[in-house]
């Protein structure tokens, strides 16, 4: 699984594979055609509050990483779709930040490369305990006669003779 990171201002290259913008805000001065994107994943971008708090200050990086990872836990479905795209081929996470080492795409890449969060493993259906003998007797129904072929919810056809 190859996941590349690239600034929006860097030109697209053939080896980029699928390109996804991972910013909440559209980058200034760029058209959709110029970016050559396969998708804009603003739902995977940090919340506005977290983005403003971080302000791309390296001193807040570790705390930003921690908080952003917590936000991503709530985005499991979107992460799974992006991870599936990465398994099919190269993807490039495109971002507008100036700092290539301290931005949300770096954290998102880390999360995608980790194994997916464990979910409840599917288990085989457990046999249900049967009724006790007394319960079975109280719920027993009269059996249908062996020769009956009409379902219970239908009345038998009346046969009229000559």
JSON list of C-alpha atoms in Angstrom, two decimals:
[
{"chain": "A", "resi": 1, "resn": "UNK", "atom": "CA", "xyz": [0.00, 0.00, 0.00]},
{"chain": "A", "resi": 2, "resn": "UNK", "atom": "CA", "xyz": [1.62, 3.23, -1.16]},
{"chain": "A", "resi": 3, "resn": "UNK", "atom": "CA", "xyz": [0.30, 6.53, 0.19]},
{"chain": "A", "resi": 4, "resn": "UNK", "atom": "CA", "xyz": [2.02, 9.68, -1.01]},
{"chain": "A", "resi": 5, "resn": "UNK", "atom": "CA", "xyz": [1.72, 13.22, 0.34]},
{"chain": "A", "resi": 6, "resn": "UNK", "atom": "CA", "xyz": [1.83, 16.29, -1.87]},
{"chain": "A", "resi": 7, "resn": "UNK", "atom": "CA", "xyz": [1.09, 20.01, -1.59]},
{"chain": "A", "resi": 8, "resn": "UNK", "atom": "CA", "xyz": [-1.72, 21.32, -3.75]},
{"chain": "A", "resi": 9, "resn": "UNK", "atom": "CA", "xyz": [0.72, 23.72, -5.38]},
{"chain": "A", "resi": 10, "resn": "UNK", "atom": "CA", "xyz": [2.94, 20.90, -6.64]},
{"chain": "A", "resi": 11, "resn": "UNK", "atom": "CA", "xyz": [1.99, 19.69, -10.15]},
{"chain": "A", "resi": 12, "resn": "UNK", "atom": "CA", "xyz": [0.27, 16.30, -10.52]},
{"chain": "A", "resi": 13, "resn": "UNK", "atom": "CA", "xyz": [2.44, 13.45, -11.76]},
{"chain": "A", "resi": 14, "resn": "UNK", "atom": "CA", "xyz": [1.48, 10.16, -13.43]},
{"chain": "A", "resi": 15, "resn": "UNK", "atom": "CA", "xyz": [2.77, 8.16, -10.44]},
{"chain": "A", "resi": 16, "resn": "UNK", "atom": "CA", "xyz": [0.40, 9.93, -8.02]},
{"chain": "A", "resi": 17, "resn": "UNK", "atom": "CA", "xyz": [-2.34, 7.38, -8.58]},
{"chain": "A", "resi": 18, "resn": "UNK", "atom": "CA", "xyz": [-5.66, 8.57, -7.18]},
{"chain": "A", "resi": 19, "resn": "UNK", "atom": "CA", "xyz": [-5.41, 12.07, -5.70]},
{"chain": "A", "resi": 20, "resn": "UNK", "atom": "CA", "xyz": [-7.54, 13.17, -2.75]},
{"chain": "A", "resi": 21, "resn": "UNK", "atom": "CA", "xyz": [-7.68, 16.65, -1.23]},
{"chain": "A", "resi": 22, "resn": "UNK", "atom": "CA", "xyz": [-7.79, 16.27, 2.58]},
{"chain": "A", "resi": 23, "resn": "UNK", "atom": "CA", "xyz": [-8.37, 19.92, 3.56]},
{"chain": "A", "resi": 24, "resn": "UNK", "atom": "CA", "xyz": [-11.68, 21.22, 4.88]},
{"chain": "A", "resi": 25, "resn": "UNK", "atom": "CA", "xyz": [-11.30, 24.47, 2.90]},
{"chain": "A", "resi": 26, "resn": "UNK", "atom": "CA", "xyz": [-10.68, 24.71, -0.84]},
{"chain": "A", "resi": 27, "resn": "UNK", "atom": "CA", "xyz": [-7.16, 26.06, -1.52]},
{"chain": "A", "resi": 28, "resn": "UNK", "atom": "CA", "xyz": [-7.04, 29.69, -2.63]},
{"chain": "A", "resi": 29, "resn": "UNK", "atom": "CA", "xyz": [-6.42, 30.49, -6.24]},
{"chain": "A", "resi": 30, "resn": "UNK", "atom": "CA", "xyz": [-6.68, 26.96, -7.60]},
{"chain": "A", "resi": 31, "resn": "UNK", "atom": "CA", "xyz": [-9.29, 25.51, -9.92]},
{"chain": "A", "resi": 32, "resn": "UNK", "atom": "CA", "xyz": [-10.56, 21.94, -9.81]},
{"chain": "A", "resi": 33, "resn": "UNK", "atom": "CA", "xyz": [-8.91, 21.25, -13.16]},
{"chain": "A", "resi": 34, "resn": "UNK", "atom": "CA", "xyz": [-5.52, 22.46, -11.93]},
{"chain": "A", "resi": 35, "resn": "UNK", "atom": "CA", "xyz": [-5.58, 20.03, -9.00]},
{"chain": "A", "resi": 36, "resn": "UNK", "atom": "CA", "xyz": [-6.59, 16.98, -11.03]},
{"chain": "A", "resi": 37, "resn": "UNK", "atom": "CA", "xyz": [-8.35, 15.35, -8.06]},
{"chain": "A", "resi": 38, "resn": "UNK", "atom": "CA", "xyz": [-10.24, 12.10, -7.72]},
{"chain": "A", "resi": 39, "resn": "UNK", "atom": "CA", "xyz": [-12.01, 13.33, -4.62]},
{"chain": "A", "resi": 40, "resn": "UNK", "atom": "CA", "xyz": [-12.27, 15.99, -1.93]},
{"chain": "A", "resi": 41, "resn": "UNK", "atom": "CA", "xyz": [-12.43, 14.28, 1.46]},
{"chain": "A", "resi": 42, "resn": "UNK", "atom": "CA", "xyz": [-13.30, 17.25, 3.66]},
{"chain": "A", "resi": 43, "resn": "UNK", "atom": "CA", "xyz": [-15.06, 14.88, 6.08]},
{"chain": "A", "resi": 44, "resn": "UNK", "atom": "CA", "xyz": [-11.63, 13.45, 6.95]},
{"chain": "A", "resi": 45, "resn": "UNK", "atom": "CA", "xyz": [-10.07, 16.87, 7.56]},
{"chain": "A", "resi": 46, "resn": "UNK", "atom": "CA", "xyz": [-9.63, 18.14, 11.13]},
{"chain": "A", "resi": 47, "resn": "UNK", "atom": "CA", "xyz": [-12.59, 20.02, 12.60]},
{"chain": "A", "resi": 48, "resn": "UNK", "atom": "CA", "xyz": [-12.59, 23.80, 12.22]},
{"chain": "A", "resi": 49, "resn": "UNK", "atom": "CA", "xyz": [-11.96, 24.19, 15.96]},
{"chain": "A", "resi": 50, "resn": "UNK", "atom": "CA", "xyz": [-8.95, 21.85, 15.90]},
{"chain": "A", "resi": 51, "resn": "UNK", "atom": "CA", "xyz": [-7.56, 23.42, 12.73]},
{"chain": "A", "resi": 52, "resn": "UNK", "atom": "CA", "xyz": [-7.78, 26.92, 14.24]},
{"chain": "A", "resi": 53, "resn": "UNK", "atom": "CA", "xyz": [-6.29, 25.79, 17.57]},
{"chain": "A", "resi": 54, "resn": "UNK", "atom": "CA", "xyz": [-3.33, 24.12, 15.84]},
{"chain": "A", "resi": 55, "resn": "UNK", "atom": "CA", "xyz": [-2.54, 27.07, 13.57]},
{"chain": "A", "resi": 56, "resn": "UNK", "atom": "CA", "xyz": [0.30, 24.98, 12.06]},
{"chain": "A", "resi": 57, "resn": "UNK", "atom": "CA", "xyz": [2.51, 25.71, 15.06]},
{"chain": "A", "resi": 58, "resn": "UNK", "atom": "CA", "xyz": [5.11, 22.94, 15.45]},
{"chain": "A", "resi": 59, "resn": "UNK", "atom": "CA", "xyz": [5.02, 23.37, 19.25]},
{"chain": "A", "resi": 60, "resn": "UNK", "atom": "CA", "xyz": [1.41, 22.08, 19.21]},
{"chain": "A", "resi": 61, "resn": "UNK", "atom": "CA", "xyz": [2.12, 19.19, 16.84]},
{"chain": "A", "resi": 62, "resn": "UNK", "atom": "CA", "xyz": [2.02, 16.27, 19.29]},
{"chain": "A", "resi": 63, "resn": "UNK", "atom": "CA", "xyz": [-1.22, 17.45, 20.88]},
{"chain": "A", "resi": 64, "resn": "UNK", "atom": "CA", "xyz": [-2.70, 18.08, 17.42]},
{"chain": "A", "resi": 65, "resn": "UNK", "atom": "CA", "xyz": [-1.81, 14.54, 16.34]},
{"chain": "A", "resi": 66, "resn": "UNK", "atom": "CA", "xyz": [-3.51, 13.11, 19.43]},
{"chain": "A", "resi": 67, "resn": "UNK", "atom": "CA", "xyz": [-6.69, 15.19, 19.03]},
{"chain": "A", "resi": 68, "resn": "UNK", "atom": "CA", "xyz": [-6.93, 14.60, 15.29]},
{"chain": "A", "resi": 69, "resn": "UNK", "atom": "CA", "xyz": [-6.59, 10.84, 15.77]},
{"chain": "A", "resi": 70, "resn": "UNK", "atom": "CA", "xyz": [-9.46, 11.03, 18.26]},
{"chain": "A", "resi": 71, "resn": "UNK", "atom": "CA", "xyz": [-11.57, 12.80, 15.66]},
{"chain": "A", "resi": 72, "resn": "UNK", "atom": "CA", "xyz": [-10.71, 10.18, 13.05]},
{"chain": "A", "resi": 73, "resn": "UNK", "atom": "CA", "xyz": [-12.09, 7.42, 15.27]},
{"chain": "A", "resi": 74, "resn": "UNK", "atom": "CA", "xyz": [-15.54, 8.85, 14.51]},
{"chain": "A", "resi": 75, "resn": "UNK", "atom": "CA", "xyz": [-14.84, 8.66, 10.75]},
{"chain": "A", "resi": 76, "resn": "UNK", "atom": "CA", "xyz": [-14.27, 4.90, 10.50]},
{"chain": "A", "resi": 77, "resn": "UNK", "atom": "CA", "xyz": [-16.45, 4.45, 7.41]},
{"chain": "A", "resi": 78, "resn": "UNK", "atom": "CA", "xyz": [-14.69, 7.17, 5.40]},
{"chain": "A", "resi": 79, "resn": "UNK", "atom": "CA", "xyz": [-11.30, 5.86, 6.54]},
{"chain": "A", "resi": 80, "resn": "UNK", "atom": "CA", "xyz": [-12.23, 2.36, 5.43]},
{"chain": "A", "resi": 81, "resn": "UNK", "atom": "CA", "xyz": [-13.16, 3.60, 1.94]},
{"chain": "A", "resi": 82, "resn": "UNK", "atom": "CA", "xyz": [-9.88, 5.51, 1.63]},
{"chain": "A", "resi": 83, "resn": "UNK", "atom": "CA", "xyz": [-7.90, 2.53, 2.94]},
{"chain": "A", "resi": 84, "resn": "UNK", "atom": "CA", "xyz": [-9.63, 0.31, 0.34]},
{"chain": "A", "resi": 85, "resn": "UNK", "atom": "CA", "xyz": [-8.60, 2.74, -2.42]},
{"chain": "A", "resi": 86, "resn": "UNK", "atom": "CA", "xyz": [-5.01, 2.59, -1.13]},
{"chain": "A", "resi": 87, "resn": "UNK", "atom": "CA", "xyz": [-5.07, -1.21, -1.24]},
{"chain": "A", "resi": 88, "resn": "UNK", "atom": "CA", "xyz": [-6.13, -1.11, -4.89]},
{"chain": "A", "resi": 89, "resn": "UNK", "atom": "CA", "xyz": [-3.22, 1.14, -5.88]},
{"chain": "A", "resi": 90, "resn": "UNK", "atom": "CA", "xyz": [-1.19, 4.24, -5.11]},
{"chain": "A", "resi": 91, "resn": "UNK", "atom": "CA", "xyz": [-3.04, 7.21, -3.63]},
{"chain": "A", "resi": 92, "resn": "UNK", "atom": "CA", "xyz": [-1.82, 10.74, -2.95]},
{"chain": "A", "resi": 93, "resn": "UNK", "atom": "CA", "xyz": [-3.15, 12.84, -0.08]},
{"chain": "A", "resi": 94, "resn": "UNK", "atom": "CA", "xyz": [-3.11, 16.45, -1.24]},
{"chain": "A", "resi": 95, "resn": "UNK", "atom": "CA", "xyz": [-2.92, 19.29, 1.31]},
{"chain": "A", "resi": 96, "resn": "UNK", "atom": "CA", "xyz": [-2.43, 23.08, 1.28]},
{"chain": "A", "resi": 97, "resn": "UNK", "atom": "CA", "xyz": [-0.28, 23.55, 4.41]},
{"chain": "A", "resi": 98, "resn": "UNK", "atom": "CA", "xyz": [3.18, 25.04, 3.93]},
{"chain": "A", "resi": 99, "resn": "UNK", "atom": "CA", "xyz": [4.89, 22.70, 6.40]},
{"chain": "A", "resi": 100, "resn": "UNK", "atom": "CA", "xyz": [5.34, 19.23, 4.88]},
{"chain": "A", "resi": 101, "resn": "UNK", "atom": "CA", "xyz": [6.10, 17.65, 8.28]},
{"chain": "A", "resi": 102, "resn": "UNK", "atom": "CA", "xyz": [3.35, 19.16, 10.45]},
{"chain": "A", "resi": 103, "resn": "UNK", "atom": "CA", "xyz": [-0.04, 18.85, 8.74]},
{"chain": "A", "resi": 104, "resn": "UNK", "atom": "CA", "xyz": [-3.14, 16.67, 8.81]},
{"chain": "A", "resi": 105, "resn": "UNK", "atom": "CA", "xyz": [-2.09, 14.62, 5.77]},
{"chain": "A", "resi": 106, "resn": "UNK", "atom": "CA", "xyz": [0.90, 13.28, 7.73]},
{"chain": "A", "resi": 107, "resn": "UNK", "atom": "CA", "xyz": [-1.37, 12.05, 10.53]},
{"chain": "A", "resi": 108, "resn": "UNK", "atom": "CA", "xyz": [-3.97, 10.69, 8.13]},
{"chain": "A", "resi": 109, "resn": "UNK", "atom": "CA", "xyz": [-1.27, 8.72, 6.30]},
{"chain": "A", "resi": 110, "resn": "UNK", "atom": "CA", "xyz": [-0.04, 7.25, 9.60]},
{"chain": "A", "resi": 111, "resn": "UNK", "atom": "CA", "xyz": [-3.57, 6.16, 10.50]},
{"chain": "A", "resi": 112, "resn": "UNK", "atom": "CA", "xyz": [-4.19, 4.61, 7.08]},
{"chain": "A", "resi": 113, "resn": "UNK", "atom": "CA", "xyz": [-0.95, 2.62, 7.20]},
{"chain": "A", "resi": 114, "resn": "UNK", "atom": "CA", "xyz": [-1.79, 1.18, 10.60]},
{"chain": "A", "resi": 115, "resn": "UNK", "atom": "CA", "xyz": [-3.96, -1.89, 10.68]},
{"chain": "A", "resi": 116, "resn": "UNK", "atom": "CA", "xyz": [-7.64, -0.97, 10.86]},
{"chain": "A", "resi": 117, "resn": "UNK", "atom": "CA", "xyz": [-9.15, -0.56, 14.30]},
{"chain": "A", "resi": 118, "resn": "UNK", "atom": "CA", "xyz": [-10.26, -3.90, 15.68]},
{"chain": "A", "resi": 119, "resn": "UNK", "atom": "CA", "xyz": [-13.95, -4.49, 15.41]},
{"chain": "A", "resi": 120, "resn": "UNK", "atom": "CA", "xyz": [-16.04, -7.15, 17.00]},
{"chain": "A", "resi": 121, "resn": "UNK", "atom": "CA", "xyz": [-14.99, -10.35, 15.31]},
{"chain": "A", "resi": 122, "resn": "UNK", "atom": "CA", "xyz": [-17.83, -12.21, 13.68]},
{"chain": "A", "resi": 123, "resn": "UNK", "atom": "CA", "xyz": [-18.72, -15.22, 15.73]},
{"chain": "A", "resi": 124, "resn": "UNK", "atom": "CA", "xyz": [-20.56, -18.36, 14.83]},
{"chain": "A", "resi": 125, "resn": "UNK", "atom": "CA", "xyz": [-24.17, -18.35, 15.95]},
{"chain": "A", "resi": 126, "resn": "UNK", "atom": "CA", "xyz": [-24.45, -19.81, 19.40]},
{"chain": "A", "resi": 127, "resn": "UNK", "atom": "CA", "xyz": [-27.01, -22.58, 19.89]},
{"chain": "A", "resi": 128, "resn": "UNK", "atom": "CA", "xyz": [-29.96, -21.37, 21.85]},
{"chain": "A", "resi": 129, "resn": "UNK", "atom": "CA", "xyz": [-30.78, -23.44, 24.88]},
{"chain": "A", "resi": 130, "resn": "UNK", "atom": "CA", "xyz": [-33.88, -25.51, 24.31]},
{"chain": "A", "resi": 131, "resn": "UNK", "atom": "CA", "xyz": [-36.97, -25.28, 26.47]},
{"chain": "A", "resi": 132, "resn": "UNK", "atom": "CA", "xyz": [-37.27, -27.34, 29.58]},
{"chain": "A", "resi": 133, "resn": "UNK", "atom": "CA", "xyz": [-39.62, -30.28, 29.43]},
{"chain": "A", "resi": 134, "resn": "UNK", "atom": "CA", "xyz": [-42.35, -28.36, 31.24]},
{"chain": "A", "resi": 135, "resn": "UNK", "atom": "CA", "xyz": [-42.03, -25.42, 28.86]},
{"chain": "A", "resi": 136, "resn": "UNK", "atom": "CA", "xyz": [-42.11, -27.72, 25.85]},
{"chain": "A", "resi": 137, "resn": "UNK", "atom": "CA", "xyz": [-45.31, -29.37, 27.09]},
{"chain": "A", "resi": 138, "resn": "UNK", "atom": "CA", "xyz": [-47.02, -26.05, 27.75]},
{"chain": "A", "resi": 139, "resn": "UNK", "atom": "CA", "xyz": [-46.20, -24.81, 24.26]},
{"chain": "A", "resi": 140, "resn": "UNK", "atom": "CA", "xyz": [-46.92, -27.99, 22.40]},
{"chain": "A", "resi": 141, "resn": "UNK", "atom": "CA", "xyz": [-49.46, -27.73, 19.62]},
{"chain": "A", "resi": 142, "resn": "UNK", "atom": "CA", "xyz": [-51.53, -30.45, 18.15]},
{"chain": "A", "resi": 143, "resn": "UNK", "atom": "CA", "xyz": [-49.82, -32.00, 15.19]},
{"chain": "A", "resi": 144, "resn": "UNK", "atom": "CA", "xyz": [-51.22, -31.75, 11.72]},
{"chain": "A", "resi": 145, "resn": "UNK", "atom": "CA", "xyz": [-52.66, -34.92, 10.31]},
{"chain": "A", "resi": 146, "resn": "UNK", "atom": "CA", "xyz": [-50.20, -36.67, 8.05]},
{"chain": "A", "resi": 147, "resn": "UNK", "atom": "CA", "xyz": [-52.42, -36.51, 4.97]},
{"chain": "A", "resi": 148, "resn": "UNK", "atom": "CA", "xyz": [-53.12, -32.78, 5.12]},
{"chain": "A", "resi": 149, "resn": "UNK", "atom": "CA", "xyz": [-51.60, -30.89, 2.19]},
{"chain": "A", "resi": 150, "resn": "UNK", "atom": "CA", "xyz": [-53.30, -27.51, 2.52]},
{"chain": "A", "resi": 151, "resn": "UNK", "atom": "CA", "xyz": [-51.34, -24.86, 4.38]},
{"chain": "A", "resi": 152, "resn": "UNK", "atom": "CA", "xyz": [-52.89, -23.65, 7.63]},
{"chain": "A", "resi": 153, "resn": "UNK", "atom": "CA", "xyz": [-53.73, -20.20, 6.34]},
{"chain": "A", "resi": 154, "resn": "UNK", "atom": "CA", "xyz": [-55.78, -21.54, 3.39]},
{"chain": "A", "resi": 155, "resn": "UNK", "atom": "CA", "xyz": [-59.14, -23.16, 3.54]},
{"chain": "A", "resi": 156, "resn": "UNK", "atom": "CA", "xyz": [-59.49, -26.48, 1.75]},
{"chain": "A", "resi": 157, "resn": "UNK", "atom": "CA", "xyz": [-61.26, -26.30, -1.58]},
{"chain": "A", "resi": 158, "resn": "UNK", "atom": "CA", "xyz": [-64.80, -27.42, -1.47]},
{"chain": "A", "resi": 159, "resn": "UNK", "atom": "CA", "xyz": [-65.47, -30.33, -3.72]},
{"chain": "A", "resi": 160, "resn": "UNK", "atom": "CA", "xyz": [-68.88, -30.31, -5.21]},
{"chain": "A", "resi": 161, "resn": "UNK", "atom": "CA", "xyz": [-70.18, -33.48, -6.62]},
{"chain": "A", "resi": 162, "resn": "UNK", "atom": "CA", "xyz": [-72.68, -34.23, -9.37]}
]
